[in-house]
C-alpha positions as MATLAB code, in Angstrom:
seq = 'MFPKRTQCPDALAAAAEISKLAGARSIRNVLEGFPRYTVRKTYVDFDGYFSAFTDRFLNSVKDADVSRVDGGGGLCIQMSRGILYVNPDPSDPKRIEISAESGDPVYLATMLDEAEELVRGSI';
ca = [
     186.598   49.033   46.056;
     183.297   49.351   44.129;
     180.627   48.417   46.709;
     177.745   49.188   44.346;
     179.251   46.857   41.714;
     180.386   43.879   43.764;
     180.662   42.599   47.313;
     183.722   40.571   46.306;
     186.759   42.871   46.052;
     189.061   39.873   45.505;
     187.355   39.168   42.184;
     188.039   42.705   40.980;
     191.641   42.518   42.158;
     192.071   39.186   40.375;
     190.551   40.606   37.189;
     192.950   43.555   37.356;
     195.933   41.221   37.822;
     194.821   39.053   34.905;
     194.420   42.139   32.720;
     197.891   43.307   33.704;
     199.353   39.880   32.866;
     197.471   39.781   29.567;
     199.061   43.070   28.593;
     202.549   41.614   29.060;
     201.981   38.155   27.522;
     199.188   35.837   26.527;
     196.975   34.370   29.208;
     197.586   30.919   27.724;
     201.334   31.281   28.324;
     200.708   32.520   31.854;
     198.479   29.520   32.611;
     200.946   27.074   31.064;
     203.555   28.370   33.509;
     201.450   27.352   36.524;
     202.307   24.013   38.127;
     199.778   21.254   37.504;
     198.502   19.110   40.333;
     196.215   16.134   40.261;
     193.875   15.378   43.149;
     192.303   12.002   43.871;
     190.054   10.947   46.735;
     188.943    7.745   48.340;
     186.840    6.924   51.379;
     187.138    4.357   54.164;
     184.376    3.379   56.604;
     185.263    3.432   60.311;
     183.717    3.586   63.790;
     183.448    7.392   63.905;
     185.981    8.066   66.693;
     188.407   10.248   64.756;
     190.608   11.265   67.702;
     191.357    7.628   68.609;
     191.969    6.862   64.938;
     194.311    9.884   64.659;
     196.617    8.618   67.408;
     196.942    5.200   65.758;
     197.344    6.705   62.286;
     200.072    9.156   63.339;
     201.964    6.287   64.923;
     201.749    4.334   61.654;
     203.027    7.170   59.417;
     206.230    7.717   61.433;
     208.222    5.577   59.016;
     206.575    6.875   55.839;
     207.878    9.555   53.468;
     206.477   12.355   55.674;
     208.087   15.756   56.106;
     205.360   17.429   58.193;
     201.961   16.729   59.753;
     199.465   19.460   60.648;
     196.342   18.812   62.694;
     193.085   20.570   63.285;
     189.750   19.144   62.205;
     191.709   16.582   60.218;
     195.261   15.836   59.172;
     197.419   17.439   56.495;
     200.439   15.261   55.780;
     203.180   16.806   53.671;
     205.267   14.295   51.791;
     208.288   14.761   49.535;
     206.251   15.084   46.328;
     202.680   15.533   47.453;
     200.163   16.230   50.188;
     197.646   13.950   51.876;
     194.536   15.140   53.661;
     192.916   12.649   56.034;
     189.654   14.011   57.431;
     186.310   12.872   58.727;
     183.900   12.912   55.786;
     181.666   15.983   56.324;
     178.613   14.175   54.935;
     179.085   10.865   56.802;
     180.644   10.819   60.296;
     181.444    7.110   59.964;
     183.671    7.605   56.935;
     187.187    8.943   56.503;
     187.982   10.976   53.403;
     191.519   10.587   52.056;
     192.598   13.184   49.479;
     195.958   13.059   47.744;
     197.507   15.867   45.696;
     200.695   15.701   43.633;
     202.271   17.017   40.462;
     203.430   13.468   39.656;
     200.469   11.216   38.727;
     202.428    7.998   39.365;
     203.518    9.178   42.819;
     199.934   10.287   43.467;
     198.546    6.801   42.800;
     201.178    5.177   45.009;
     200.703    7.774   47.749;
     196.917    7.307   47.781;
     197.193    3.498   47.855;
     199.683    3.620   50.731;
     197.546    6.146   52.625;
     194.466    3.972   52.268;
     196.422    0.973   53.549;
     197.702    2.988   56.551;
     194.198    4.303   57.296;
     192.684    0.813   57.159;
     195.463   -0.482   59.423;
     194.773    2.296   61.943;
     191.049    1.689   62.319;
];
């Protein structure tokens, strides 16, 4: 777009969109309309064999409030009112990082506690 000004065209596009929104209504009102999500993390030590852990963990979440599981380098578990990410910790290969995200803080706390229990039971 403006290569002599920036190497990040997305930033300029975002600024243009924000300016357009600001012309129609206040930025504060726009931001208040966005959904709010809380994210919490915890970590669990394990032996470092994530693929073996994954098989046991997936077997244990069958009966949980899970609507979808996506794999890859880790697991993304979609639940009715939140999302769990269960991944090897990038800074410590003998740790599992559990991240929980939800718009409902009470559900988030319960979801994270249950996920930690399932992870520990799958090690």
